[in-house]
Coordinates of C-alpha atoms and ligand atoms in Angstrom, one line a residue:
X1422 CA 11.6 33.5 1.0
X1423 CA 8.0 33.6 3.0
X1424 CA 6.8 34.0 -0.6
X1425 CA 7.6 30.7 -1.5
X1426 CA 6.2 28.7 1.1
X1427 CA 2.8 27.1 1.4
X1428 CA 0.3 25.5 4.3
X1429 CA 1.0 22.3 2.8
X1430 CA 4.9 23.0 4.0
X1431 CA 3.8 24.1 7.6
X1432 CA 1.2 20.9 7.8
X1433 CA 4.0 18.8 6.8
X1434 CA 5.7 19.5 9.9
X1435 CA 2.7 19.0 11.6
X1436 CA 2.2 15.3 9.9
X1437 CA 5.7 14.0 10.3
X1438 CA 6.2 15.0 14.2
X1439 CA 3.0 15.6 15.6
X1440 CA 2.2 18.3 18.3
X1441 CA 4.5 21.7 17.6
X1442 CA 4.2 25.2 19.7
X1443 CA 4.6 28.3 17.6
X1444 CA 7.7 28.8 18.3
X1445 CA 8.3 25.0 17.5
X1446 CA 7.3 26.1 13.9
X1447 CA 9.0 29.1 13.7
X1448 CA 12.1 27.4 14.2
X1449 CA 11.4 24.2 12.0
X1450 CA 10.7 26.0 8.9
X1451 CA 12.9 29.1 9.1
X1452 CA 9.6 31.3 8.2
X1453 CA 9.0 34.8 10.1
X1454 CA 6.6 34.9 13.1
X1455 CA 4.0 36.8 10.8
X1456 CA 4.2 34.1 8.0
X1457 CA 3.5 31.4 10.7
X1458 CA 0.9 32.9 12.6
X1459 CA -0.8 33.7 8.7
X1460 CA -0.4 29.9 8.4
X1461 CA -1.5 28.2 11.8
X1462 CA -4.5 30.3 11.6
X1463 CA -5.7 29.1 8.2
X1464 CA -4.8 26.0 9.0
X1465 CA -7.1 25.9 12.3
X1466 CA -9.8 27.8 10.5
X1467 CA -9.8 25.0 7.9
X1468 CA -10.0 22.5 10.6
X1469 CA -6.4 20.9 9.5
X1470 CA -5.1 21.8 12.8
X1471 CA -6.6 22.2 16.3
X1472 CA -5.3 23.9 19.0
X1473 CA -4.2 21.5 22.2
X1474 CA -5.4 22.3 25.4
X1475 CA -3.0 23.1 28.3
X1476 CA -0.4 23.9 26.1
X1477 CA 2.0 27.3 26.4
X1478 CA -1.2 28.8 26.7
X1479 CA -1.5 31.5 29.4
X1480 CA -4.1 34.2 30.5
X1481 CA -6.5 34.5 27.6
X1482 CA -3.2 34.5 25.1
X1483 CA -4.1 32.2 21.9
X1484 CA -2.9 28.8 22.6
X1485 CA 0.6 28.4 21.3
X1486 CA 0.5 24.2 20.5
X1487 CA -1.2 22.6 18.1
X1488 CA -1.9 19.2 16.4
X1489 CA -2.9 17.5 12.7
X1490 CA -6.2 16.7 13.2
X1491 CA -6.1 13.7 11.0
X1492 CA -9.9 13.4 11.7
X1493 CA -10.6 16.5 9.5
X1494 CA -12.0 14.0 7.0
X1495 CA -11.5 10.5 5.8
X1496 CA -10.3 8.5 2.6
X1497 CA -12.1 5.5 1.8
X1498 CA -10.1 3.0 0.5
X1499 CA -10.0 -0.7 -1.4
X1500 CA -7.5 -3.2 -1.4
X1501 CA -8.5 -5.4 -4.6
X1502 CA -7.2 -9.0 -4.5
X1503 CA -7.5 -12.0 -6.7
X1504 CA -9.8 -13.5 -4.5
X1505 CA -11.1 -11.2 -1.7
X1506 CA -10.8 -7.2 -1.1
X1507 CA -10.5 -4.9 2.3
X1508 CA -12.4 -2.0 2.5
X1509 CA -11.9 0.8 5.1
X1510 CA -12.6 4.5 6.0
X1511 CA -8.5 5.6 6.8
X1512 CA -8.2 9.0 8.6
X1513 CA -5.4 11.7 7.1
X1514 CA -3.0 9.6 8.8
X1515 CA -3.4 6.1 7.4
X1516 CA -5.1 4.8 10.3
X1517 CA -8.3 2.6 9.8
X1518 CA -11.5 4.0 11.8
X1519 CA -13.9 1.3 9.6
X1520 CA -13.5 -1.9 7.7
X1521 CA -15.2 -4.4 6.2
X1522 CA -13.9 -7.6 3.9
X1523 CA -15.4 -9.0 0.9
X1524 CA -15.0 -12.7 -0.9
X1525 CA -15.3 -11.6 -4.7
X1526 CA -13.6 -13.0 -7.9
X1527 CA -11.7 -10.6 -10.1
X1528 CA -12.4 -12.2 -13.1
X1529 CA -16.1 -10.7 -12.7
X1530 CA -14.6 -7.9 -14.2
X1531 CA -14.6 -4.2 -13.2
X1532 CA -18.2 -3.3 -13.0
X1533 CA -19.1 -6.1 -10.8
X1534 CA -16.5 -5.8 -8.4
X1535 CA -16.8 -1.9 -8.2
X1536 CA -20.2 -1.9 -7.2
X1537 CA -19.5 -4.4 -4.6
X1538 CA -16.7 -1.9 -3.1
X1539 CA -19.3 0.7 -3.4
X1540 CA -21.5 -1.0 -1.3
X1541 CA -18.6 -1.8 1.2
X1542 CA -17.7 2.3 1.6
X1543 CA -21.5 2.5 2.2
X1544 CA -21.5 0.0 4.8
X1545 CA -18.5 1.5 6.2
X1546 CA -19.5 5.3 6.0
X1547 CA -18.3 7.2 9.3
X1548 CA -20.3 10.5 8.5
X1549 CA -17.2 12.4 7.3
X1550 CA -16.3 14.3 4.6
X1551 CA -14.8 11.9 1.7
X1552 CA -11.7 13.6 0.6
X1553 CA -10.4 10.7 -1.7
X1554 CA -11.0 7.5 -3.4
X1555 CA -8.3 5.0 -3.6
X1556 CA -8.1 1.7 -5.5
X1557 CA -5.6 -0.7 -5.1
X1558 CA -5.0 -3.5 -7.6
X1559 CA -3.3 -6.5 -8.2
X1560 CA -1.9 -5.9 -11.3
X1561 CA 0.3 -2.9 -13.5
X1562 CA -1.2 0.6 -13.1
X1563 CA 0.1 3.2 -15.3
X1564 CA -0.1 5.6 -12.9
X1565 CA -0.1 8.4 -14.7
X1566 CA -3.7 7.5 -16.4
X1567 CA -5.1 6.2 -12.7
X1568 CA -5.5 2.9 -15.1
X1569 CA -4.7 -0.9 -15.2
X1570 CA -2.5 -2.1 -18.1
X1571 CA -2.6 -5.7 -19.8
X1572 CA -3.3 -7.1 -16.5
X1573 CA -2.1 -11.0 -16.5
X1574 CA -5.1 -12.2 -14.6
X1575 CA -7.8 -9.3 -13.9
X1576 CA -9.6 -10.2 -17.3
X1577 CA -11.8 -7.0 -18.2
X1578 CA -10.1 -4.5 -16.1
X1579 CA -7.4 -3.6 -19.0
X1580 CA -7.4 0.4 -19.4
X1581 CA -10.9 0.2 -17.7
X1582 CA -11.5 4.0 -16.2
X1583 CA -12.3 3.3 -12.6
X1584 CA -12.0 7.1 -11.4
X1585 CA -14.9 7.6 -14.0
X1586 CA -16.7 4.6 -12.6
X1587 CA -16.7 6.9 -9.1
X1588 CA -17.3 10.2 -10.9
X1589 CA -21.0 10.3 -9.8
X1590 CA -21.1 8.7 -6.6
X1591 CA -18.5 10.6 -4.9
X1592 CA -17.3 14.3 -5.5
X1593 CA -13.5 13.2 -4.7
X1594 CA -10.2 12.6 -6.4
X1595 CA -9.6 9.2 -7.1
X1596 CA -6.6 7.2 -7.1
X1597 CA -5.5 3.9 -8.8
X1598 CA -2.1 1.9 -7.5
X1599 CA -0.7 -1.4 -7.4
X1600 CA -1.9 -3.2 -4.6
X1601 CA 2.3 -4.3 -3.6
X1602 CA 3.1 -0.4 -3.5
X1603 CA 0.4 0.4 -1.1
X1604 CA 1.7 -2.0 1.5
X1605 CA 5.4 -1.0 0.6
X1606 CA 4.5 2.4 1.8
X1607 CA 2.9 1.1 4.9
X1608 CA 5.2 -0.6 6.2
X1609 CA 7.6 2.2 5.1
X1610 CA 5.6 5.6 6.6
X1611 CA 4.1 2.8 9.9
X1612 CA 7.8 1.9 11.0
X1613 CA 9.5 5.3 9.5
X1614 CA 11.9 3.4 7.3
X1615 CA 12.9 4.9 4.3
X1616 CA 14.3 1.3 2.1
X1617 CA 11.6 -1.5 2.0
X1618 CA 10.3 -4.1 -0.1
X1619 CA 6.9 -5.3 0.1
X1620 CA 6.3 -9.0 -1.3
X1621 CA 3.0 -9.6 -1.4
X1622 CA 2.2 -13.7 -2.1
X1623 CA -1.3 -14.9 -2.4
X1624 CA -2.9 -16.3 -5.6
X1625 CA -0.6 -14.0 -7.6
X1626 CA 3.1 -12.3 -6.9
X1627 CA 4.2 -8.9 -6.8
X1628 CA 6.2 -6.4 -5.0
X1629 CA 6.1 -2.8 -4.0
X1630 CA 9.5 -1.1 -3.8
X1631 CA 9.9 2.1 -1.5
X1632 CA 13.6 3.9 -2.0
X1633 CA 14.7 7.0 0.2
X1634 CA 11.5 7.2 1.2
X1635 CA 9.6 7.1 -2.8
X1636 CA 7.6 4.8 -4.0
X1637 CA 9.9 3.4 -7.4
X1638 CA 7.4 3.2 -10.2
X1639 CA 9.8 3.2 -13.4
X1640 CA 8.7 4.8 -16.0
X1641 CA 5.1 3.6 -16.5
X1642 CA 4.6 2.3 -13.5
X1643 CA 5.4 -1.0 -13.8
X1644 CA 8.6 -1.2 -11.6
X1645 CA 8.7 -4.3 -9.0
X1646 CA 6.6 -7.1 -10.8
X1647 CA 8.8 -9.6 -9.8
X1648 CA 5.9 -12.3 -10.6
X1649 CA 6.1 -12.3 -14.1
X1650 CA 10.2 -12.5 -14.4
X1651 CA 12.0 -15.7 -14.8
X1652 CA 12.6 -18.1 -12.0
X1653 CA 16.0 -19.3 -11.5
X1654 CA 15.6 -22.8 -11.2
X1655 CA 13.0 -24.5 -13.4
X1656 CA 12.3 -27.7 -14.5
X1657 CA 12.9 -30.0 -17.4
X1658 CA 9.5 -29.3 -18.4
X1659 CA 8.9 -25.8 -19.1
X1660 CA 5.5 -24.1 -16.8
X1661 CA 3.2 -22.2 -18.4
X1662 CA 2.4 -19.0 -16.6
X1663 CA -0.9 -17.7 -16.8
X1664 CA 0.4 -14.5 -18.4
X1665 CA 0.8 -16.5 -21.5
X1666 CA 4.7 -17.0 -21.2
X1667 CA 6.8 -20.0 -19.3
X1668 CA 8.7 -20.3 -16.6
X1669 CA 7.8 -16.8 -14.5
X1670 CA 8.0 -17.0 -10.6
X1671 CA 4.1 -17.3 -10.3
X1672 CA 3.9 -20.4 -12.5
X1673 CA 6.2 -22.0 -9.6
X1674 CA 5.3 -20.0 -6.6
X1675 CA 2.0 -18.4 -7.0
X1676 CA -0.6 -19.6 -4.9
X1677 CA -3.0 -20.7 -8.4
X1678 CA 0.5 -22.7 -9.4
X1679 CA 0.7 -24.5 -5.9
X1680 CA -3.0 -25.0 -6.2
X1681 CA -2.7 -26.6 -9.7
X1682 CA 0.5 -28.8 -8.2
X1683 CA -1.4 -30.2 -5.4
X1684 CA -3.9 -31.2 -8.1
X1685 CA -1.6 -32.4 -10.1
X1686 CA -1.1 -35.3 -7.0
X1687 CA -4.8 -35.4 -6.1
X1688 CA -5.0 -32.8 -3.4
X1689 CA -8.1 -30.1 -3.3
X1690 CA -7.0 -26.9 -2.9
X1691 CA -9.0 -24.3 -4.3
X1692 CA -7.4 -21.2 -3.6
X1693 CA -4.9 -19.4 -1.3
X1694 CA -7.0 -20.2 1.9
X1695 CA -6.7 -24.0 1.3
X1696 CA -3.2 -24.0 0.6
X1697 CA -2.3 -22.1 4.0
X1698 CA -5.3 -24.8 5.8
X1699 CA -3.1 -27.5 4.3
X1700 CA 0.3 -26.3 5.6
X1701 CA -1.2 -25.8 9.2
X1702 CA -2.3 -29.2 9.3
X1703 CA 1.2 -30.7 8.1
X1704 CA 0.2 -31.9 4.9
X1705 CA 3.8 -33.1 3.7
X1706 CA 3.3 -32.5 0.4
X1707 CA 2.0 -28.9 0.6
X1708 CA 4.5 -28.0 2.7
X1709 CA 7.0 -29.5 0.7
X1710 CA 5.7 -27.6 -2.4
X1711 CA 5.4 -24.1 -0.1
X1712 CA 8.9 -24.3 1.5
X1713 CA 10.2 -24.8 -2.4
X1714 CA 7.9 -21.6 -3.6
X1715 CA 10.0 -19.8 -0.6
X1716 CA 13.1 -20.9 -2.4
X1717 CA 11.9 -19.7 -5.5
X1718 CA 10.7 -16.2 -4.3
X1719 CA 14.1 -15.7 -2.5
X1720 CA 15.9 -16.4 -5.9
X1721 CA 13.6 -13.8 -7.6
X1722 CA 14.6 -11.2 -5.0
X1723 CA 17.9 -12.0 -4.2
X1724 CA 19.5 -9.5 -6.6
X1725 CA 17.0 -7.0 -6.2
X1726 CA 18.2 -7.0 -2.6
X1727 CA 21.8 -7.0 -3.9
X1728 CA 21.0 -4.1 -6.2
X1729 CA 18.8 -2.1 -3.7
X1730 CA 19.6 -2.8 -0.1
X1731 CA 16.1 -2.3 1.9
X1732 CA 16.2 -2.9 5.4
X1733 CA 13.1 -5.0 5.9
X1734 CA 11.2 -7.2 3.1
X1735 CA 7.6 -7.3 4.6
X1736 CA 6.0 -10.6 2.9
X1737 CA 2.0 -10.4 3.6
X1738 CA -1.0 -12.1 1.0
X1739 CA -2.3 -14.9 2.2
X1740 CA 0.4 -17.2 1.4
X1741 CA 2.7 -15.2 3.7
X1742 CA -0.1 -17.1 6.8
X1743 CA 2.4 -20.4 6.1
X1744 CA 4.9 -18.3 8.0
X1745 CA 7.9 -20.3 8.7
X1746 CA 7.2 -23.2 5.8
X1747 CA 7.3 -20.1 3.3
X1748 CA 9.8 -18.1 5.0
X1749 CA 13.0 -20.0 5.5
X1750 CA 13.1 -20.6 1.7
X1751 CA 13.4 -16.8 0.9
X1752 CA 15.5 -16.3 4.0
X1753 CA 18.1 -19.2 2.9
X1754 CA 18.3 -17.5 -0.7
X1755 CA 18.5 -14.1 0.0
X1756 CA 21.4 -14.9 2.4
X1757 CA 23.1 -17.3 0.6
X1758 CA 23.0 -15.1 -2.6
X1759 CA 23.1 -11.7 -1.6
X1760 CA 26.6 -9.3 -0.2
X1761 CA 27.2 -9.7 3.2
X1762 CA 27.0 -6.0 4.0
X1763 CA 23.8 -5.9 2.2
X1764 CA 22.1 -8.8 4.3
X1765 CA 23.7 -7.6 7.8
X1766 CA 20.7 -5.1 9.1
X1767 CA 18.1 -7.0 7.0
X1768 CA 15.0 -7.8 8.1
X1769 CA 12.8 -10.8 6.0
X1770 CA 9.2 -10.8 7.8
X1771 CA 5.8 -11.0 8.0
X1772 CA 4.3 -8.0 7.6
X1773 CA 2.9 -6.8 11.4
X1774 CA 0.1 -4.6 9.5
X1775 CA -1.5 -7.7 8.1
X1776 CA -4.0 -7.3 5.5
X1777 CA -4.6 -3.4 6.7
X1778 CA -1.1 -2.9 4.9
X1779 CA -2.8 -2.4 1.9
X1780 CA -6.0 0.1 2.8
X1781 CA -3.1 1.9 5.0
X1782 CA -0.5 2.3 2.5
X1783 CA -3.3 3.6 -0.2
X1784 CA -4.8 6.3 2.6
X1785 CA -0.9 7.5 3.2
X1786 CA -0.9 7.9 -0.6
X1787 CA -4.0 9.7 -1.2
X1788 CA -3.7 11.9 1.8
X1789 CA -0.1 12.8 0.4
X1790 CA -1.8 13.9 -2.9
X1791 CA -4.8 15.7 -1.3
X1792 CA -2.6 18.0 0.9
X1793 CA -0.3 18.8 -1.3
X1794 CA -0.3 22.7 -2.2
X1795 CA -2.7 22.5 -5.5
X1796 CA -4.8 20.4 -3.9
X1797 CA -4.7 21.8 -0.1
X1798 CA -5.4 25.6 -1.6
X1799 CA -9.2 24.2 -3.0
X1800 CA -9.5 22.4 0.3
X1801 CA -8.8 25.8 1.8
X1802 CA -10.7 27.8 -0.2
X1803 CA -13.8 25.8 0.1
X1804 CA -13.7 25.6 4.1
X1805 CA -11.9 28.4 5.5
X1806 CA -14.2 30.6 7.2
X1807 CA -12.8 34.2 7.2
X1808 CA -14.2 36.2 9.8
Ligands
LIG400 ZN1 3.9 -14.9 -16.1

């Protein structure tokens, strides 16, 4: 049974609870006292796990506790938006140690913007070693391929291969992922809960869906774009969507449709910013038009939460700043709409992770796939120092 085991299994442990003793080990993962001794000491030698002071530890004996040293290396990571993208330098366990934010315009297309988050990860640089490279985007990523597909607003970007874009600046795996599952496994792997949604609601809509703990891709990877189904209540007048179609959720709730409303009735709103400006200073008619993009989203989710059952939708994008305006519209739907049992434990809120969710949810997901046994035995083999 030893046989079968791995590192990766032993720093599991290690990652989920924190600080074990040997015998803490021993006990957690049913291996033999040889197999975990073989392990911890790999695992120190690689620098994965140090050994805690004041531990067991007694009379020159090896120590007996140790702890993930999450500072072994970092991931740099980038949290594309429409409008704007977050940079930062994560540890192995999500948490930010640099950051830096950006103003760009997606539109610029993929060559543009990546050498503007290149520059940001230079900015940022922390001295340590770069174990991955993840890039989070606001549009479907077939997963599989690390690539965007047929992205409704990211003009350029379609199939585009960003990991090669890396390939000679930075000798580390590179990962692509829709920017609404990053923050769903934030908030998911930050507040240990295993059923969450993750709305994110700025100049476009989506929504990351973690399930027992998994991110839920679908098939291609395209799972959760609630921004591009059909809203429930529409007008007489079908919208046009700027995916082409009519009538999606965005065309009445993203921030460019609110932006092309207020417009509409002479008010200047360029962008996600403005709107959210516009709310805080009680500008009746945008926060008529927000509160009714709240209703809107919380139609578009109510059967998903009927269907699913999360315990906590975490809104966050910059629309999500109009708090309460945006909020009560989602809340009133997604009670009135979903099963009672369903709604009783449910949490509707801002995220508390802010615009980090992103950066942390992609540095959770790339340290995942970096200590995983293929990858952790190359880590392994290139710094263990055998003596
Ligand atoms: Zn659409």
């Amino acid at each position: 049974m030893d046989g079968g085991s791995h590192e990766s299994d032993v720093l599991s442990l290690f990652r989920e609870r924190g600080q074990l003793s040997r015998t803490d080990v021993i006990a957690l993962s049913g291996l033999s006292r040889t197999t975990v001794n073989h392990r911890l000491s790999t695992l120190t030698a690689s620098g994965l796990l140090v050994p805690v002071e004041g531990g067991e530890s007694t009379g020159g004996r090896p120590s007996s506790r140790f702890d993930f040293s999450a500072r072994r290396a970092v991931i740099l990571c980038a949290d594309i938006g429409a409008t704007g993208f977050t940079v930062a330098a994560c540890d192995l366990s999500g948490a930010p140690l640099a950051d830096a934010e950006r103003t760009i315009d997606v539109w610029s297309g993929p060559e543009a913007v990546l050498s503007l988050v290149l520059e940001a990860f230079r900015a940022i640089d922390t001295g340590d070693e770069v174990w991955g490279i993840a890039v989070g985007v606001p549009g479907p990523v077939e997963f599989a391929a690390h690539r965007v597909v047929n992205p409704p607003i990211m003009t350029g970007w379609d199939r585009f291969d960003i990991a090669a874009w890396f390939a000679p600046h930075y000798d580390a795996p590179v990962l692509v992922e829709n920017d609404a599952n990053a923050r769903a496994v934030a908030e998911a792997r930050v507040h240990r809960l295993d059923n969450v949604i993750a709305l994110k609601l700025g100049t476009g809509i989506g929504a990351g869906l973690v399930f027992n703990g998994q991110i839920i891709r679908g098939d291609k990877g395209a799972a959760g774009d609630i921004g591009h189904t059909r809203a429930t209540i529409v007008d007489s007048e079908p919208r046009e969507c700027r995916c082409g179609s009519f009538d999606c959720v965005e065309a009445y709730a993203g921030g460019w449709a609110i932006e092309r409303e207020l417009r509409e009735v002479g008010i200047p709103a360029a962008g996600a910013r403005d709107i959210v400006e516009l709310v805080r200073n009680g500008d009746i008619e945008t926060v008529r038009r927000v509160r009714a993009a709240g209703r809107v989203v919380g139609d578009a989710i109510a059967d998903l939460v009927s269907i699913l059952n999360p315990r906590v939708i975490a809104l966050s994008g910059m629309l999500a700043e109009c708090d309460e305006n945006l909020m009560s519209g989602i809340r009133e739907r997604v009670y009135q709409r979903a099963t009672p049992l369903v709604t009783r434990d449910l949490t509707i809120a801002r995220s508390t992770l802010g615009e980090h969710a992103g950066v942390i949810g992609l540095a959770y997901i790339v340290s995942d796939e970096v200590l995983r046994p293929s990858s952790l035995d190359r880590i392994l083999a290139r710094t263990t120092v055998r003596v």
